[in-house]
PDB file of C-alpha atoms in Angstrom:
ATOM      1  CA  UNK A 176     -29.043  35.677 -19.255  1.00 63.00           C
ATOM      2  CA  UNK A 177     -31.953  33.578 -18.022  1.00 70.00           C
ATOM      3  CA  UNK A 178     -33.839  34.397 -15.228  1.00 85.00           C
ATOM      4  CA  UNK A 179     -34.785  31.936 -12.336  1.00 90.00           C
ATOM      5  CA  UNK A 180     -37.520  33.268  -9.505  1.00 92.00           C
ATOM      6  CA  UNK A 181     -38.067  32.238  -6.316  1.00 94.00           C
ATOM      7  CA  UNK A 182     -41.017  33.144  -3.835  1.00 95.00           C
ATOM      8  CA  UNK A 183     -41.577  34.466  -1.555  1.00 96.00           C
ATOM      9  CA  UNK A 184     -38.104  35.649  -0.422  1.00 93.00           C
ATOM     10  CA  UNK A 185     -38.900  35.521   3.331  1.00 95.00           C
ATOM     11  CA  UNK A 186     -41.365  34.084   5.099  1.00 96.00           C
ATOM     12  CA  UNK A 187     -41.716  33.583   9.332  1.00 96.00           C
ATOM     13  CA  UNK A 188     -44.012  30.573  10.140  1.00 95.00           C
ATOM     14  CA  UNK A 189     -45.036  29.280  13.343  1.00 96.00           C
ATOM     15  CA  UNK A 190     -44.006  25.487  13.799  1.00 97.00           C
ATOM     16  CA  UNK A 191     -45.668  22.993  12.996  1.00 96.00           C
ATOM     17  CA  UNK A 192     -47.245  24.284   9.981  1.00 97.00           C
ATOM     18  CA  UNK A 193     -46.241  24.149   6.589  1.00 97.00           C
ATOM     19  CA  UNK A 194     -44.389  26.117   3.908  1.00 97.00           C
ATOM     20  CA  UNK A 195     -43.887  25.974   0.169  1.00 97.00           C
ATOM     21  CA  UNK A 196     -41.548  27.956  -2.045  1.00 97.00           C
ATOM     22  CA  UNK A 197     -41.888  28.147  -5.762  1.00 96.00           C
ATOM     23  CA  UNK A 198     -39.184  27.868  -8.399  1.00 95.00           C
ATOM     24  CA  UNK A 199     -39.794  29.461 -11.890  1.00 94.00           C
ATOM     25  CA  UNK A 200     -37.881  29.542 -14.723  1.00 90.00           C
ATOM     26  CA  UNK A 201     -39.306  32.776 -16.785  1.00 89.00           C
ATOM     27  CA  UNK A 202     -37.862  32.581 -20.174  1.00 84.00           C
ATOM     28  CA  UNK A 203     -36.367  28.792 -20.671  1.00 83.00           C
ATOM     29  CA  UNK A 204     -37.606  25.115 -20.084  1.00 85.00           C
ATOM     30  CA  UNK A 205     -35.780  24.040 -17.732  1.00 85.00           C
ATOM     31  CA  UNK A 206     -35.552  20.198 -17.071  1.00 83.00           C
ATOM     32  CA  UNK A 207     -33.861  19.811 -14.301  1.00 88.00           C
ATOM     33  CA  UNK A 208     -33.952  21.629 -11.084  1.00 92.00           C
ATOM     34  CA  UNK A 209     -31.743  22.033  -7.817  1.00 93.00           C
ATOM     35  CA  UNK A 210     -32.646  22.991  -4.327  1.00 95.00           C
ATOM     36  CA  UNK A 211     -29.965  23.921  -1.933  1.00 94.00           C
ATOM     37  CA  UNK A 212     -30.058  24.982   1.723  1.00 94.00           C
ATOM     38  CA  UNK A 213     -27.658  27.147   2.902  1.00 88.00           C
ATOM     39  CA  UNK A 214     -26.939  27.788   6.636  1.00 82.00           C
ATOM     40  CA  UNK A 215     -25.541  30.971   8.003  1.00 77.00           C
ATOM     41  CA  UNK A 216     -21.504  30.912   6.507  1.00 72.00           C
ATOM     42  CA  UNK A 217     -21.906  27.693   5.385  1.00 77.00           C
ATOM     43  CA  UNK A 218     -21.775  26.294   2.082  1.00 80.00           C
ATOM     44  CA  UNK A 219     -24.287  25.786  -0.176  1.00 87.00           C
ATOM     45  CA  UNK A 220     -25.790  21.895   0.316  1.00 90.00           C
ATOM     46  CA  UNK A 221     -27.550  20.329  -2.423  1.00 91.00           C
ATOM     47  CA  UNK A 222     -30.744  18.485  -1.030  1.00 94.00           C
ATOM     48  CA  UNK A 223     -32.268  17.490  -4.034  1.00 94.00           C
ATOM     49  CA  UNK A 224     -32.621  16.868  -7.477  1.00 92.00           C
ATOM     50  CA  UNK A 225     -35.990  17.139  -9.688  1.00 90.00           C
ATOM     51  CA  UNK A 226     -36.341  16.418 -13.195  1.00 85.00           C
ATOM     52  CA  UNK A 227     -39.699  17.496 -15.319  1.00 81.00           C
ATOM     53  CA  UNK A 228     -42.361  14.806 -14.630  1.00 80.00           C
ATOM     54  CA  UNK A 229     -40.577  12.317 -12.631  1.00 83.00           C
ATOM     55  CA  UNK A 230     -40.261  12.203  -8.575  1.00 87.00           C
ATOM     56  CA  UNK A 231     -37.243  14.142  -7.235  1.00 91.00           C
ATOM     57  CA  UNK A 232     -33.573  12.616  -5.855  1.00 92.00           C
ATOM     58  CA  UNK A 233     -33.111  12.817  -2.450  1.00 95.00           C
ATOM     59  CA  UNK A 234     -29.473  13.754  -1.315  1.00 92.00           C
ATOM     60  CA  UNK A 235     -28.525  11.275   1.478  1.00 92.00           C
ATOM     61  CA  UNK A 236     -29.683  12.729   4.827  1.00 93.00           C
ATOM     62  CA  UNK A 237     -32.216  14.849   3.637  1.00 95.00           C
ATOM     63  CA  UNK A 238     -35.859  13.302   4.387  1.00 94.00           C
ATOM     64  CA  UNK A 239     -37.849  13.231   1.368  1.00 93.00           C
ATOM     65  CA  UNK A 240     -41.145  13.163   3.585  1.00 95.00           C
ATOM     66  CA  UNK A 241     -40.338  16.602   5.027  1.00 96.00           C
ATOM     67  CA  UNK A 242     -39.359  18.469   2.282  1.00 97.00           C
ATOM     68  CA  UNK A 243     -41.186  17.819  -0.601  1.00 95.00           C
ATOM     69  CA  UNK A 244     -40.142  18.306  -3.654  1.00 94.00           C
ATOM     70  CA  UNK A 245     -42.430  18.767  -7.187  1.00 91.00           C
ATOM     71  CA  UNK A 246     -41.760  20.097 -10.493  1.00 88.00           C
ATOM     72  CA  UNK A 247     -44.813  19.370 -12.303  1.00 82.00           C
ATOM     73  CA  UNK A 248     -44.256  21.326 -15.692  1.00 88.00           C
ATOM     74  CA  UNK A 249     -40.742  22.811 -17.326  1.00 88.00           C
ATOM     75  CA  UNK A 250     -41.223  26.237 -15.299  1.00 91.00           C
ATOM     76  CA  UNK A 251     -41.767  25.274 -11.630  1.00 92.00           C
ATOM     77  CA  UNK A 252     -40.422  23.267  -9.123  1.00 93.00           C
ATOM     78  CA  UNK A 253     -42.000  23.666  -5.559  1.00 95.00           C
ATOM     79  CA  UNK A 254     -40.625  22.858  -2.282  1.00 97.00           C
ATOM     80  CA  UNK A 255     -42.650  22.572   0.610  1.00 97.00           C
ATOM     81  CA  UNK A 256     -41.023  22.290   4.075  1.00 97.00           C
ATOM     82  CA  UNK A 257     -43.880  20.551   6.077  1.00 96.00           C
ATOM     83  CA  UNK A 258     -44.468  20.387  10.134  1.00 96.00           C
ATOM     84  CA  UNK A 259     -41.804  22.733   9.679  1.00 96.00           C
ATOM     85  CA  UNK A 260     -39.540  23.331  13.204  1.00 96.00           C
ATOM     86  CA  UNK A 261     -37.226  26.173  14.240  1.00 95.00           C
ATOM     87  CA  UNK A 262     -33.890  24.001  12.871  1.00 94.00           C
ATOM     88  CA  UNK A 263     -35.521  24.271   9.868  1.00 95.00           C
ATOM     89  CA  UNK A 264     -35.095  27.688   9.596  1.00 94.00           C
ATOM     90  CA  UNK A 265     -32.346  28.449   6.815  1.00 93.00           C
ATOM     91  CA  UNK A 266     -31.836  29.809   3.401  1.00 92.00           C
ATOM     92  CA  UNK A 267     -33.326  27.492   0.725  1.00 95.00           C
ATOM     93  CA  UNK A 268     -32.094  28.366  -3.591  1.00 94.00           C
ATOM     94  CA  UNK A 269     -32.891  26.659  -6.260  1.00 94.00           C
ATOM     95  CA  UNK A 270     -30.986  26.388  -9.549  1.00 92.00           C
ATOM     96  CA  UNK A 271     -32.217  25.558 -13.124  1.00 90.00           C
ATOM     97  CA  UNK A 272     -30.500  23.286 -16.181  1.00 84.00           C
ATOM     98  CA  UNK A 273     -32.300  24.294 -19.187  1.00 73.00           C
ATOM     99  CA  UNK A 274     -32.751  21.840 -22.764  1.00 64.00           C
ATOM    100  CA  UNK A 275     -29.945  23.264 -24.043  1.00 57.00           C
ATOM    101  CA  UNK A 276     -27.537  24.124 -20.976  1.00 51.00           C
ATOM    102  CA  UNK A 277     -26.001  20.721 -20.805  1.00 51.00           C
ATOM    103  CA  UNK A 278     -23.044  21.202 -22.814  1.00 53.00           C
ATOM    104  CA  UNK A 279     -21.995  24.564 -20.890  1.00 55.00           C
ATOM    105  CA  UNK A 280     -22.790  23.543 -17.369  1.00 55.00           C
ATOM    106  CA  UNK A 281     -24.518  26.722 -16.695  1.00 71.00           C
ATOM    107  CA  UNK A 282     -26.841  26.698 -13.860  1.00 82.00           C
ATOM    108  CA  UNK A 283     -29.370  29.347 -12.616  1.00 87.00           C
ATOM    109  CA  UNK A 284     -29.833  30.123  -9.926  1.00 90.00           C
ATOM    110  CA  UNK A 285     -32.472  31.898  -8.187  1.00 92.00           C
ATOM    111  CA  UNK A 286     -32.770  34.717  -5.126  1.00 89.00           C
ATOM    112  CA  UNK A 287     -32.645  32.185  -2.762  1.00 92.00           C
ATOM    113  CA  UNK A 288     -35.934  32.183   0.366  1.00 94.00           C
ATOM    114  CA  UNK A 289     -35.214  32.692   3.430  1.00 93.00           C
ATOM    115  CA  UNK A 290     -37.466  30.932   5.984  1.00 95.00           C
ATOM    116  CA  UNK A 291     -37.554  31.441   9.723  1.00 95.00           C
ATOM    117  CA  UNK A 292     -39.683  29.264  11.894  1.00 96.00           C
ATOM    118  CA  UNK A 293     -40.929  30.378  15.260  1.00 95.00           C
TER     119      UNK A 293
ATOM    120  CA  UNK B 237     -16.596  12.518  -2.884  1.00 78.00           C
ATOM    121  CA  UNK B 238     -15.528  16.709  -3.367  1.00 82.00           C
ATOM    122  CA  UNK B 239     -14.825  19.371  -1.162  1.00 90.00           C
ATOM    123  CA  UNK B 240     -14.025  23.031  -1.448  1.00 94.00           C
ATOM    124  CA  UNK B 241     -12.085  25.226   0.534  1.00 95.00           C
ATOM    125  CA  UNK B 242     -11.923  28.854   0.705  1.00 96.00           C
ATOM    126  CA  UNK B 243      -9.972  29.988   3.306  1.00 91.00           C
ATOM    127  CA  UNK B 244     -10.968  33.596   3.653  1.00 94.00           C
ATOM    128  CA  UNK B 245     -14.430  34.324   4.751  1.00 93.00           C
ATOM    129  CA  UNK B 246     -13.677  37.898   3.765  1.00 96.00           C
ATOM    130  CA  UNK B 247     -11.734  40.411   1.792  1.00 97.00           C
ATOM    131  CA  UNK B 248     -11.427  43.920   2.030  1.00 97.00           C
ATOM    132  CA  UNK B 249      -9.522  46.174  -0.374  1.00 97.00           C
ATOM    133  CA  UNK B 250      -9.391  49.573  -1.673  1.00 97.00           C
ATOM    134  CA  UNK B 251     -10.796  50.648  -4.949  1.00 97.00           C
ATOM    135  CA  UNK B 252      -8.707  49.774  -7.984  1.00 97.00           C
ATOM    136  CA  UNK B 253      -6.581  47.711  -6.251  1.00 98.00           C
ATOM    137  CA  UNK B 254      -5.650  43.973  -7.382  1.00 98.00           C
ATOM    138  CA  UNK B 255      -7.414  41.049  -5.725  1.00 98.00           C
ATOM    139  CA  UNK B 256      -7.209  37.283  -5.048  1.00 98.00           C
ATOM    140  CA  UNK B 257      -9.706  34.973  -3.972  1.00 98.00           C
ATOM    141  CA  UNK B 258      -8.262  31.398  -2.881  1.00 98.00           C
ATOM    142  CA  UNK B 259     -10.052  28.466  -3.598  1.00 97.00           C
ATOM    143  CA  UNK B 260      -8.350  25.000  -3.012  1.00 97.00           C
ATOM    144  CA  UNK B 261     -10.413  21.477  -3.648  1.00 95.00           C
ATOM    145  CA  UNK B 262      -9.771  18.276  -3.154  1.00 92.00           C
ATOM    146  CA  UNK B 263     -11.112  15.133  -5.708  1.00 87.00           C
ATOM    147  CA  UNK B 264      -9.879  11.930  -6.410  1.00 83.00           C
ATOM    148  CA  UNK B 265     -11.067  12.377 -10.117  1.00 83.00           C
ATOM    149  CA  UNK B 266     -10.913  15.055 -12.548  1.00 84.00           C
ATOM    150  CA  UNK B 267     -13.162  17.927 -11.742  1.00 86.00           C
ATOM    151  CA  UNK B 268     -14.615  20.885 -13.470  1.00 90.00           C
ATOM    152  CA  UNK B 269     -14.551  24.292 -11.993  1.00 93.00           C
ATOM    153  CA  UNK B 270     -16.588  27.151 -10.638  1.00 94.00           C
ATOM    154  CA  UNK B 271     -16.952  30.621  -9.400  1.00 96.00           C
ATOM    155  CA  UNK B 272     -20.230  32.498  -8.686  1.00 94.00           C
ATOM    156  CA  UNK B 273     -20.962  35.477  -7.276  1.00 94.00           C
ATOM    157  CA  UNK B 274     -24.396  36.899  -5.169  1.00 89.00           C
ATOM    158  CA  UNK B 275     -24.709  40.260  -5.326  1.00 86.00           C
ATOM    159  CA  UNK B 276     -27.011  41.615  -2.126  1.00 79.00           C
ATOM    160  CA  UNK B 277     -30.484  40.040  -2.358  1.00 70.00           C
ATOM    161  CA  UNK B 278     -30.122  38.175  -5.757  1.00 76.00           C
ATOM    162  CA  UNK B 279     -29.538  34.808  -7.045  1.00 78.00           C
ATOM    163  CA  UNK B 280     -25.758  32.952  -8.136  1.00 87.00           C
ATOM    164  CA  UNK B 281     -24.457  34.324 -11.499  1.00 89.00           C
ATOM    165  CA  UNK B 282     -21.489  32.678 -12.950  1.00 90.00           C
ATOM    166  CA  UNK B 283     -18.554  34.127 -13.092  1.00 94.00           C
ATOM    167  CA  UNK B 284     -16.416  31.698 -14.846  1.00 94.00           C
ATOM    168  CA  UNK B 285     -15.434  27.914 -15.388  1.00 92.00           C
ATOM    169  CA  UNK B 286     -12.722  25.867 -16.021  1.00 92.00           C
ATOM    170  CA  UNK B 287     -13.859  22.729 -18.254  1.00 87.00           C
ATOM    171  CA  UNK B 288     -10.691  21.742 -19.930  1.00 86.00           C
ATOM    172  CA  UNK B 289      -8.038  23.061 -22.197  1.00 88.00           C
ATOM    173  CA  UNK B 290      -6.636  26.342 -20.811  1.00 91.00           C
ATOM    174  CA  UNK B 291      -5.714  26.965 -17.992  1.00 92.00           C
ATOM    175  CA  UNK B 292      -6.291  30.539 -17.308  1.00 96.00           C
ATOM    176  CA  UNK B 293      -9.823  31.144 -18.041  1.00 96.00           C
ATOM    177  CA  UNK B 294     -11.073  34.860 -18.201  1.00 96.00           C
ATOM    178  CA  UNK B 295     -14.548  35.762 -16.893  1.00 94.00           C
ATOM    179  CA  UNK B 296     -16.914  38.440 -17.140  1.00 93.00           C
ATOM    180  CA  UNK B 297     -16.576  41.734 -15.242  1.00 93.00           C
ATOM    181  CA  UNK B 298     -12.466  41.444 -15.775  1.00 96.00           C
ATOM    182  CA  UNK B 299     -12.126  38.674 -13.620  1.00 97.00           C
ATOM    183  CA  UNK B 300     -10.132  35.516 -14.295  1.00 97.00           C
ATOM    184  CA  UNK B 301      -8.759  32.366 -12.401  1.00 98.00           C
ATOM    185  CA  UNK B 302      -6.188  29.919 -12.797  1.00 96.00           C
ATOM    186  CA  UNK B 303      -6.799  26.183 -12.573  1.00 95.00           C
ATOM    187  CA  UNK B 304      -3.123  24.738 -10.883  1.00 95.00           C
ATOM    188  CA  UNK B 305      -3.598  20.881 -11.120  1.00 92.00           C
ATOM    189  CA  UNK B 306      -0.327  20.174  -9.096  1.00 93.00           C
ATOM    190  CA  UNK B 307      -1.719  22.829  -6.264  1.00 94.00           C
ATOM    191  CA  UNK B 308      -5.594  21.521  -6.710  1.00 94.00           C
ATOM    192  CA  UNK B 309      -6.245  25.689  -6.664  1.00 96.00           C
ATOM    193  CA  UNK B 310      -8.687  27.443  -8.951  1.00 97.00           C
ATOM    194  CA  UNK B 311      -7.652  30.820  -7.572  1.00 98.00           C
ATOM    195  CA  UNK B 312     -10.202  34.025  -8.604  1.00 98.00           C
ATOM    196  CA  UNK B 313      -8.137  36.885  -9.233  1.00 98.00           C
ATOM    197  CA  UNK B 314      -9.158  40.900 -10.769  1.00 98.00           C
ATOM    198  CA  UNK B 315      -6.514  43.014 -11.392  1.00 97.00           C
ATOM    199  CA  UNK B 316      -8.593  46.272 -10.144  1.00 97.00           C
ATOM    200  CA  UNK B 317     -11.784  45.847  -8.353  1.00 97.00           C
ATOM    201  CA  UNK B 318     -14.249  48.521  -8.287  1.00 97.00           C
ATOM    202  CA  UNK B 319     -17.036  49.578  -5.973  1.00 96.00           C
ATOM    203  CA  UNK B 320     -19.666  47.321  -7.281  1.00 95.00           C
ATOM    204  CA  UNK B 321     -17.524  43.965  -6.908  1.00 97.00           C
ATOM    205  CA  UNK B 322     -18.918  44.127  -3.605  1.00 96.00           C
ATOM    206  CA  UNK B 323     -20.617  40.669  -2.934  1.00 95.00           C
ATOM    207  CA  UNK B 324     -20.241  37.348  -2.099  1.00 94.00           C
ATOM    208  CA  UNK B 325     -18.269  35.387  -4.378  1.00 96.00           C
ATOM    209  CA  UNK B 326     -18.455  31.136  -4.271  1.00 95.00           C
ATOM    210  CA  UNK B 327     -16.018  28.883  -5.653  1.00 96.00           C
ATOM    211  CA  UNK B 328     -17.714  25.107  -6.932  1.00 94.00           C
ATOM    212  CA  UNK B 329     -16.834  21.995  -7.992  1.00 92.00           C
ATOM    213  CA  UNK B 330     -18.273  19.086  -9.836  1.00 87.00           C
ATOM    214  CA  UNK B 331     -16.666  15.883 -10.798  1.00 80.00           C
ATOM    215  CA  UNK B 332     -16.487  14.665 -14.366  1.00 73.00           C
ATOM    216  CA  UNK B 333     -18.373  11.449 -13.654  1.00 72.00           C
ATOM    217  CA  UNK B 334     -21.495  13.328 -12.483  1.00 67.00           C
ATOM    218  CA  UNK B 335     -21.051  16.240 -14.919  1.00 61.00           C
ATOM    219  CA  UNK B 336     -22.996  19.256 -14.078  1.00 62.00           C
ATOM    220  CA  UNK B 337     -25.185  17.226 -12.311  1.00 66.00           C
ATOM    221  CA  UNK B 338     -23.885  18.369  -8.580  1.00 77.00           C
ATOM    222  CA  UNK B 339     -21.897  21.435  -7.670  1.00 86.00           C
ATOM    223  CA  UNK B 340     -20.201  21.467  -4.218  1.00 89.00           C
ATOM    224  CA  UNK B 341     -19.702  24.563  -3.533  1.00 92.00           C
ATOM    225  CA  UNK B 342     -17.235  26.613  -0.856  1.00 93.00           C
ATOM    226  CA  UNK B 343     -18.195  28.388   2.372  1.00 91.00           C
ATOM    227  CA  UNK B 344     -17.830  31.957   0.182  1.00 93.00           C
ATOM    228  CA  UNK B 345     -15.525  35.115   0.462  1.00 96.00           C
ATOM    229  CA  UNK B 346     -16.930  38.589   1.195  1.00 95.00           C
ATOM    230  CA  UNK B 347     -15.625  40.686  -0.873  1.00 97.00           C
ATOM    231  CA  UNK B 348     -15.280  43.952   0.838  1.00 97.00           C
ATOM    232  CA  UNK B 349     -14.440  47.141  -1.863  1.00 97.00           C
ATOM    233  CA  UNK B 350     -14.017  50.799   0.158  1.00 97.00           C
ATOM    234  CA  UNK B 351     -13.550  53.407  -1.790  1.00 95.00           C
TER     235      UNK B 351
END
């Protein structure tokens, strides 16, 4: 099946600085990406949606200006966590829609990141 | 709006013995269904969905769930688990108006196989 990537998988920061993880897609285009952030057994919460070339759609609640959000080609999305702060510390996945997945409803997804501030 | 319930947080069972996962939603439209399952330090890979017509829909790895309109369950079940069913398993739901477009997705079941 196709193959999402996400990196790094962990990563400890000190707050107040910032943090990006990338989202690849290594064998499919994929127009649309997902990011969820999962706390500890919790569900998985969409935050966003980001489409090829176009700016990304926040959920409600999530700020836009703290997590920022690009996918500037069809294999990589990137989310940066900035001035990041301890309750910002979760697990963050991304998923992938490729051209042709929209009839099956297939996502996928990645290895999830998990990012702990100090 | 959609939720998801899964009521266990986690399942053991012996080796080659039958298991159910519950999953109950709730919608005020029609819905498709999910399950996924994370395997230890990788990424969501579907099990199986429910889109329409039947409704007992067979996955890979043996398993298969049951969509029950009338109970708003999407039950996961496998007949005999082995070993390597181990994982986390996530039961998700999108409405029909949206599409694929958003998943929301259930708390998760541990499933717990000894041998």
């Amino acid at each position: 099946g196709a193959v999402v990537s996400q990196h790094p998988s962990r990563v400890i920061c000190k707050s107040g600085t910032s943090v990006k993880i990338e989202c690849r897609s290594l064998d499919f285009q994929a127009t649309t990406m997902f990011w969820y952030r999962q706390f500890p057994k919790q569900s998985l919460m969409l935050m966003a949606t980001s489409n090829e070339g176009s700016k990304a759609t926040y959920e409600q609640g999530v700020e836009k200006d703290k997590f920022l959000i690009n996918h500037a080609s069809l294999t990589l999305s990137t989310l940066t966590v900035t001035s990041a702060h301890p309750e910002d510390s979760s697990f963050y996945i991304c998923s992938a829609r490729g051209r042709l997945a929209g009839g099956t409803g297939e996502l996928f997804f990645g290895e999830g990141s998990r990012l702990t501030v100090l | 709006a959609q939720s998801v319930t899964q009521l266990d947080s986690q399942v053991p069972v012996f080796e080659e013995a039958p298991v159910e996962l519950r999953c109950n939603y709730s919608s005020s439209v029609s819905v498709y269904l999910f399950w996924y399952v994370q395997y230890p330090n990788q990424g969501l890979q579907l099990l199986l969905k429910y889109l329409s017509g039947s409704t007992l829909v067979k996955g890979i790895n043996g398993f298969e769930a049951e969509f029950n309109k009338s109970q708003t369950s999407f039950h996961l079940r496998k007949p005999s688990v082995h070993i390597s069913d181990t994982a986390e398993y996530f039961c998700a739901v999108s409405d029909m108006n949206t599409g694929f477009q958003k998943l929301v997705f259930g708390t998760g079941t541990r499933l717990l196989v000894s041998p």
